[in-house]
Amino acid sequence: MTETTPVQPHEATEQTRSLHQTFSRVWANWPGLGSLAAVNHTTLGLRFMITGLIFFLIGGVLAMLARTQLALPEQNILTADVYNQVFTMHGTIMMFLFAIPVLEGLAIYLIPKMIGARDLVFPRITALGYYCYLFGGIIILSSLFLGVAPDSGWFMYTPLSSAEFSPGPGSDFWLLGITFVEISAMAAGIELTVSILRTRAPGMTLRRMPIFCWYILAMALMIVFGFPPLILASILLELERATGMPFFDPGGGGDPLLWQHLFWLFGHPEVYIIFLPAAGIVSTLIPVFSGRPLVGYRWVVLSIIVTGFISFGLWVHHMFTVGIPQLAQAFFSVASMLVAVPTAIQVFAWLATLWTGRVRFTLPMLWIFGFLVIFVCGGLTGVMLALVPFNWQVHDTHFVVAHMHYVLVGGMFFPLIAGLYYWLPHVTGRLPSERLGKWGFWLTFIGFNATFLLMHLTGLLGMPRRVYTYEAGLGWDWLNLLSSVGGFIMAAGVAMIVLDLLLHARLGRRAPANPWQADTLEWATATPPAPYNFASQPTVTSRHPLWDQSDVAQQMAAGEGHLGEVQQDQRDTLGTDAITARVAERCHLPGNTWLPMLSAAALAVVCIGLLIRIYPLALAGCLVAAVFLLRWSWLNGGHPLAAPLTDAELAGKDDDQSPPLESRTLDGPGRWGMIITLLANGTLYASLLFGWFYLWTASPQWSAPADSPLATLPLLATAILVTVLTLLYRDRVRHLQGGEDRHLAAALGSLTVLGAIATGAVLWVMVSAPLAATEQAHDAVLMVMLIYLFWHCGLATVLTGLQALRVRLGYVSAHLPYETRVLQPFWVYTCGVFWLSLAAFIGLPMAWGGG
Amino acid sequence: MTRLAAMISLGILMLLGGCAGWFDGPLSTLQPAGPAAHSAALLWWGMFLFATLVLIAVTALWIIALRRDPGEVSDADAQRQQNRWIWGGGLALPLGSITVLLAFGIPMGHSMLPLPAEDRVEIEVTGYQWGWRVEYPEQGIELQNEVVIPSETAVDIILRSEDVIHSFWVPRLAGKTDLIPGHTNTLRLVADEPGTYHGVCAEFCGVGHAHMQFTAEALSPDDYATWLSEQAAQQDEGETDD
Ligand SMILES: [Cu+2]
């Protein structure tokens, strides 16, 4: 692959050649093993996708094992125990290690190119995300080879997954491994949100944004709000397993249904987190192959937003058989059906686009067509499942298995392969084989339908899901046999695709520039792309720049746009206004660094330490990770290595570069990153409050003491102290904005001391309270909330301390006020959760009384 | 187009009717033997027919759209197409279908609930890894993996679990309901006529899940009364023997 000389969108002249050489020198990954220190989005996007495809193949082999076992009745190829591990790992791998990471990888690869940027806005976070995913995936997978894989199903219902009924380490592998992997999802969610909102090329207003970016923006925000409930649930269940805190154990006042609520609060949005990017591929490809813009762009954007909102309000449709009150069932039933509306709008917008265009029926379009048939079918059975009386019959049967595969394989895998074939020439500069590709499609399509269309009937005939075998004579025999045969046909189809991918890198024809005559900016790069994407950034005047702005690709490559030269040997990209896309600042981007990999490795040690329950090892891992992460935050855009003070600034004047560097502004992408992270964090906290509230009102054997076991007055005093600190901090930031930085280090230093006192006070309240956290769910929740407060107070203090140090070193000053503006929301947030917690500590007992 | 689709679907349905035997089985929801299961089966066939029509129609439209030559399409034309497809297909179709579906579904769901009924029988079922303990509290009868119920009578199964979550399901009689530690759920079972109906655990519950089966034996109300008194007498004997 690497020997392919890129196809350039322009005629190379001596001048552009030297320009590109300079850019390459600054942007290239280190050679050899050094490429593991890469932070570039093109490199990491591909790594995400390739790793994901490998996990897909592993998950597929597990599926084939399961289908082999079920091909005939009463077989003993797999024992019940092994079969349980196989189907649990199949679901877990496909959901968490394939579907989400591959789509994230695609977005990481494409988004900067589509919005005319040079890289994502937090490149080191991209790398950290990748390594967390890779290490976490390996940890989870290792359980399979050690024969102790999780075996309670991919949604890990308690109490089956709890210490009593799953005493082995299987559940721990799942809980710790998945949480570790989720760091990568959160990282991608936050980073993609900020990148799309703050680094679009000048002129690319929200209305001119390619439709794919809307889909990814929605996906990213849904990750931000959707994953925290799962992360919280996993932490609580792991605490229950490791220490006995009875969050989900009715004996201690917990409730197994809390797990289901938290899991599906994540789990349902997740289906749309997977579907939306795939639908984004469809919405991107159809207009290109129809040769005209997407019909109903605004309708589609509206549908995306509506889908995002509705998807958070229908999780209970996974729980219609648990004995939920009738009214709630009706509500969630209607909500689940209503989500069909935005989906139908998209399907008909696609139809209208095809209807009004002259369609080129290429290989990607074949996959899109397959997607349509399968996905519409899955959507229709989805509406059926939302109908409660029908759901009671087919819930937990093979009907649901069939439905789910129609939605996920139809709604994600088919568009993904369409996208793969579409962007392959972009990645490798070569075209795949039409013939192999068609074989791959038809085998997959026929095999898939043979497997899963019949499976609907298997479920209707009463076959529950997750049984490792079945008796003959129940009417299921021929259905299962045909499903298994279909499964192997589909596997052959996948093998064709993989073969095509491997062969085309050597044998494929060279693709011309923009081979599909696409409209979006990713096709303005060289193919394969250079690490900096564009030698200069464009001014966008249309939603379809490559159709409407003639020569834009050539101008960009010739360095005639924005940031057309390398400055101070730094990687950079433009920051723009979130709505109007007016130029706001120049963002320095970090180059190759080992810190993300080292941090992820330290976190992996934490994960393993917790897994084998050698807690000193986990603690050591934490400390090492903290050192790496703080070092990372130390080397930021305000560090002299990145942006030394200019002569003007050294002389005490303001630097009047235009646009200003991010570190000289008050509101750059870094601050946006902090705020989006706090939104995710707030969702985690809200999930915890929800859990407490839920247990208090709905847990069957809840008991709470009449008086709060916490020392309320000291807590109140601490909250007031934290409030004062937040206000003082704000005050200092205001002064700094006004150009006043006298006594700043001393002021921040004293804030640090006061913060340490507040942190100590929380610790004292926690230690001195008579909490029976391992006996009562009530006390266990209190304990977690106190730990949460302690952690936030402590982190705010440490970061403020570092800030004081940076003031002394001159990294933060009236010229460089930006960092204080990044940290400020964290103080506000900490203050907010203090008061909310206090209100809950005092308010809940008053409203509902002890039990 | 739709007429053709309707005829095809009708043909399919008749074909299906011809091989009704395919849909029979001891655990088949499509061979219902109780009012709740009848409703669900009826819902299924109705939804299946409608969904098939929609799928065929949408696919056909796509194939036409892929093949047709639109000629010159002005922006105004495109706007008209947009309105037609999005209002018709994107809004009217799903909203109309959902309304019809709920109009049938909600009353049917309501009728399946364990509402107050005359001569209601209550039986307690406790799930455990891996079996079912069935108790008749008034008569002091206890059975394993077998529920005996009167036919043509509303029977409320009181469901509890001893360990993990299970789900009680007799597909030919009614939908399933979970047995959840700490919670008590109730499932209404009605059998149209005497017979033996098979049941399984539907919620994955560990290594023995596939074998966690039971039978529901429906006796005519008279036979059921006789059976109860015989059992109670046996149980008493058993107790006096101790
Ligand atoms: Cu069970």
Short mmCIF file of C-alpha atoms in Angstrom, two decimals, chain A residues 80-81 84 87-88 151-153 155 157-160 165 250 255-257 260 282 286 292 295-297 299 321-323 326 330 333-334 337-338 340-342 344-345 347-352 354-359 361 365 368-369 371-373 376-377 380-381 383-384 387 389-397 399 456-457 459-469 471 473-476 478 694 698-701, chain B residues 22-30 36-37 40-41 43-44 47-48 50-52 54-55 58-59 61-75 77-78 81-91 93-95 98 101-102 104-106 108-110 112-113 129 162-165 167 169-178 180-183 185 200-211 213:
data_model
loop_
_atom_site.label_atom_id
_atom_site.label_comp_id
_atom_site.label_asym_id
_atom_site.label_seq_id
_atom_site.Cartn_x
_atom_site.Cartn_y
_atom_site.Cartn_z
CA ALA A 80 -23.72 -25.32 27.83
CA ASP A 81 -20.94 -23.53 29.68
CA ASN A 84 -22.79 -19.34 27.09
CA PHE A 87 -22.79 -16.09 22.66
CA THR A 88 -21.89 -13.59 25.39
CA ASP A 151 -21.10 -15.94 30.28
CA SER A 152 -24.15 -13.99 31.46
CA GLY A 153 -25.13 -12.55 28.10
CA PHE A 155 -26.29 -7.27 28.80
CA TYR A 157 -28.25 -8.96 33.94
CA THR A 158 -27.79 -9.11 37.68
CA PRO A 159 -27.99 -11.20 39.81
CA LEU A 160 -26.82 -13.77 37.24
CA PHE A 165 -24.03 -16.62 40.67
CA PRO A 250 -32.64 -6.92 47.08
CA ASP A 255 -32.75 -3.92 43.09
CA PRO A 256 -31.70 -6.01 40.07
CA LEU A 257 -34.00 -3.87 37.94
CA GLN A 260 -31.64 -3.08 33.63
CA VAL A 282 -26.21 6.25 3.01
CA ILE A 286 -26.96 8.34 -2.56
CA ARG A 292 -27.75 15.67 -7.39
CA VAL A 295 -33.54 15.97 -1.35
CA GLY A 296 -34.92 17.29 1.93
CA TYR A 297 -31.58 18.12 3.63
CA TRP A 299 -35.89 17.30 6.92
CA THR A 321 -41.91 -8.34 30.75
CA VAL A 322 -40.45 -7.26 34.09
CA GLY A 323 -43.73 -6.02 35.55
CA GLN A 326 -49.25 -0.32 32.54
CA ALA A 330 -48.03 2.49 27.05
CA SER A 333 -44.60 1.67 23.53
CA VAL A 334 -45.77 4.82 21.76
CA MET A 337 -43.11 3.40 17.57
CA LEU A 338 -42.68 7.13 17.04
CA ALA A 340 -40.13 5.07 13.11
CA VAL A 341 -41.19 8.52 11.88
CA PRO A 342 -37.75 10.15 11.57
CA ALA A 344 -39.20 6.85 7.53
CA ILE A 345 -38.46 10.48 6.65
CA VAL A 347 -35.88 6.49 3.84
CA PHE A 348 -38.21 8.62 1.74
CA ALA A 349 -35.71 11.46 1.42
CA TRP A 350 -33.29 8.90 -0.01
CA LEU A 351 -36.01 7.61 -2.29
CA ALA A 352 -36.82 11.11 -3.50
CA LEU A 354 -32.90 8.61 -6.31
CA TRP A 355 -36.20 9.47 -7.95
CA THR A 356 -34.98 12.86 -9.11
CA GLY A 357 -31.48 11.75 -10.07
CA ARG A 358 -29.92 9.67 -12.80
CA VAL A 359 -28.43 6.81 -10.82
CA PHE A 361 -25.45 1.66 -10.10
CA MET A 365 -24.95 1.30 -4.41
CA ILE A 368 -26.95 0.46 -0.14
CA PHE A 369 -29.77 -1.39 -1.85
CA PHE A 371 -29.18 -2.13 3.34
CA LEU A 372 -32.56 -0.75 2.39
CA VAL A 373 -34.32 -4.10 2.05
CA VAL A 376 -36.76 -1.64 6.37
CA CYS A 377 -37.63 -5.21 7.32
CA LEU A 380 -40.98 -3.06 10.63
CA THR A 381 -40.36 -5.90 13.08
CA VAL A 383 -42.53 -1.52 15.35
CA MET A 384 -44.12 -4.93 15.99
CA LEU A 387 -46.50 -3.35 20.68
CA PRO A 389 -49.09 -7.60 23.85
CA PHE A 390 -47.05 -8.95 20.94
CA ASN A 391 -43.80 -8.23 22.74
CA TRP A 392 -44.87 -10.43 25.67
CA GLN A 393 -44.98 -13.37 23.28
CA VAL A 394 -41.79 -12.94 21.30
CA HIS A 395 -39.53 -11.14 23.83
CA ASP A 396 -36.41 -13.21 24.58
CA THR A 397 -37.07 -15.55 21.65
CA PHE A 399 -37.69 -13.52 16.88
CA HIS A 456 -38.34 -14.91 12.96
CA LEU A 457 -40.44 -18.03 12.54
CA GLY A 459 -38.96 -17.52 17.52
CA LEU A 460 -42.67 -17.52 16.82
CA LEU A 461 -42.58 -21.30 17.16
CA GLY A 462 -41.35 -20.76 20.69
CA MET A 463 -37.57 -21.13 20.65
CA PRO A 464 -36.13 -18.96 23.44
CA ARG A 465 -32.85 -17.20 22.77
CA ARG A 466 -29.62 -18.28 24.44
CA VAL A 467 -30.40 -21.99 24.67
CA TYR A 468 -27.37 -24.10 23.84
CA THR A 469 -29.48 -26.91 22.44
CA GLU A 471 -35.08 -31.15 21.59
CA GLY A 473 -39.75 -32.45 17.26
CA LEU A 474 -40.61 -28.93 18.36
CA GLY A 475 -40.83 -27.76 14.75
CA TRP A 476 -37.49 -25.96 14.97
CA TRP A 478 -35.35 -27.53 9.68
CA TYR A 694 -35.03 4.82 41.88
CA ALA A 698 -39.02 1.42 43.81
CA SER A 699 -36.64 -1.02 45.46
CA PRO A 700 -38.70 -3.73 47.17
CA GLN A 701 -36.71 -3.93 50.41
CA TRP B 22 -45.73 -25.71 9.68
CA PHE B 23 -46.77 -23.33 12.37
CA ASP B 24 -47.91 -25.92 14.88
CA GLY B 25 -45.76 -27.15 17.67
CA PRO B 26 -45.87 -27.71 21.38
CA LEU B 27 -44.37 -24.26 22.00
CA SER B 28 -45.80 -22.43 19.02
CA THR B 29 -47.32 -19.01 19.57
CA LEU B 30 -49.03 -19.53 16.23
CA ALA B 36 -54.12 -13.96 25.23
CA ALA B 37 -52.21 -16.16 22.80
CA ALA B 40 -51.09 -12.11 19.98
CA ALA B 41 -51.28 -14.52 17.04
CA LEU B 43 -51.81 -9.30 15.90
CA TRP B 44 -48.89 -11.12 14.35
CA MET B 47 -48.86 -6.99 11.24
CA PHE B 48 -47.08 -9.55 9.09
CA PHE B 50 -49.14 -5.19 6.48
CA ALA B 51 -45.37 -5.22 6.94
CA THR B 52 -44.96 -7.44 3.90
CA VAL B 54 -44.89 -2.05 3.04
CA LEU B 55 -41.63 -3.87 2.40
CA VAL B 58 -40.83 0.40 -0.61
CA THR B 59 -38.49 -2.00 -2.39
CA LEU B 61 -40.35 2.12 -5.39
CA TRP B 62 -36.60 2.01 -4.87
CA ILE B 63 -36.08 -0.25 -7.85
CA ILE B 64 -38.15 2.10 -9.99
CA ALA B 65 -36.26 5.10 -8.65
CA LEU B 66 -32.95 3.42 -9.44
CA ARG B 67 -33.95 2.66 -13.01
CA ARG B 68 -36.07 5.57 -14.13
CA ASP B 69 -34.69 8.45 -16.11
CA PRO B 70 -35.94 11.61 -14.46
CA GLY B 71 -35.22 13.85 -17.40
CA GLU B 72 -34.44 17.42 -16.48
CA VAL B 73 -35.42 18.08 -12.87
CA SER B 74 -35.68 21.71 -11.88
CA ASP B 75 -35.32 22.76 -8.25
CA ASP B 77 -39.68 19.81 -9.34
CA ALA B 78 -37.31 18.47 -6.71
CA GLN B 81 -40.98 15.45 -5.07
CA GLN B 82 -39.63 16.16 -1.63
CA ASN B 83 -43.01 17.24 -0.32
CA ARG B 84 -44.77 14.29 -1.87
CA TRP B 85 -42.43 11.61 -0.57
CA ILE B 86 -41.69 13.08 2.82
CA TRP B 87 -45.23 14.00 3.75
CA GLY B 88 -46.68 10.83 2.28
CA GLY B 89 -44.05 8.23 3.06
CA GLY B 90 -42.13 9.84 5.90
CA LEU B 91 -45.00 11.18 7.97
CA LEU B 93 -47.44 6.29 6.41
CA PRO B 94 -45.77 5.67 9.79
CA LEU B 95 -48.15 7.84 11.78
CA ILE B 98 -48.96 3.44 14.31
CA LEU B 101 -51.71 -0.56 15.37
CA LEU B 102 -52.31 1.09 18.73
CA PHE B 104 -55.96 -2.68 18.01
CA GLY B 105 -53.03 -3.27 20.31
CA ILE B 106 -53.93 -1.26 23.38
CA MET B 108 -55.79 -6.33 23.37
CA GLY B 109 -52.96 -5.66 25.79
CA HIS B 110 -55.42 -4.44 28.38
CA MET B 112 -54.37 -9.70 28.92
CA LEU B 113 -53.78 -8.05 32.28
CA GLN B 129 -31.70 -22.62 39.10
CA GLU B 162 -35.22 -17.62 44.56
CA ASP B 163 -31.94 -16.73 42.85
CA VAL B 164 -31.58 -15.13 39.41
CA ILE B 165 -34.08 -13.77 36.92
CA SER B 167 -39.21 -15.92 32.84
CA TRP B 169 -43.74 -18.73 29.46
CA VAL B 170 -46.42 -21.06 28.13
CA PRO B 171 -46.46 -19.87 24.51
CA ARG B 172 -49.74 -21.47 23.52
CA LEU B 173 -51.60 -19.84 26.40
CA ALA B 174 -50.15 -16.37 27.00
CA GLY B 175 -47.14 -14.12 26.91
CA LYS B 176 -44.25 -14.34 29.34
CA THR B 177 -43.55 -12.60 32.60
CA ASP B 178 -40.25 -12.40 34.46
CA ILE B 180 -37.27 -11.26 39.58
CA PRO B 181 -35.57 -11.63 42.96
CA GLY B 182 -37.19 -9.29 45.44
CA HIS B 183 -40.23 -8.69 43.24
CA ASN B 185 -45.21 -10.46 39.41
CA VAL B 200 -40.06 -22.92 29.19
CA CYS B 201 -37.89 -20.42 30.98
CA ALA B 202 -37.41 -17.56 28.54
CA GLU B 203 -34.88 -15.40 30.40
CA PHE B 204 -31.33 -16.67 30.26
CA CYS B 205 -30.50 -17.98 33.72
CA GLY B 206 -27.22 -19.85 33.45
CA VAL B 207 -25.97 -23.28 32.49
CA GLY B 208 -29.30 -25.06 33.00
CA HIS B 209 -31.39 -22.51 31.12
CA ALA B 210 -32.09 -24.69 28.09
CA HIS B 211 -33.49 -27.44 30.27
CA GLN B 213 -38.92 -26.60 31.20
#
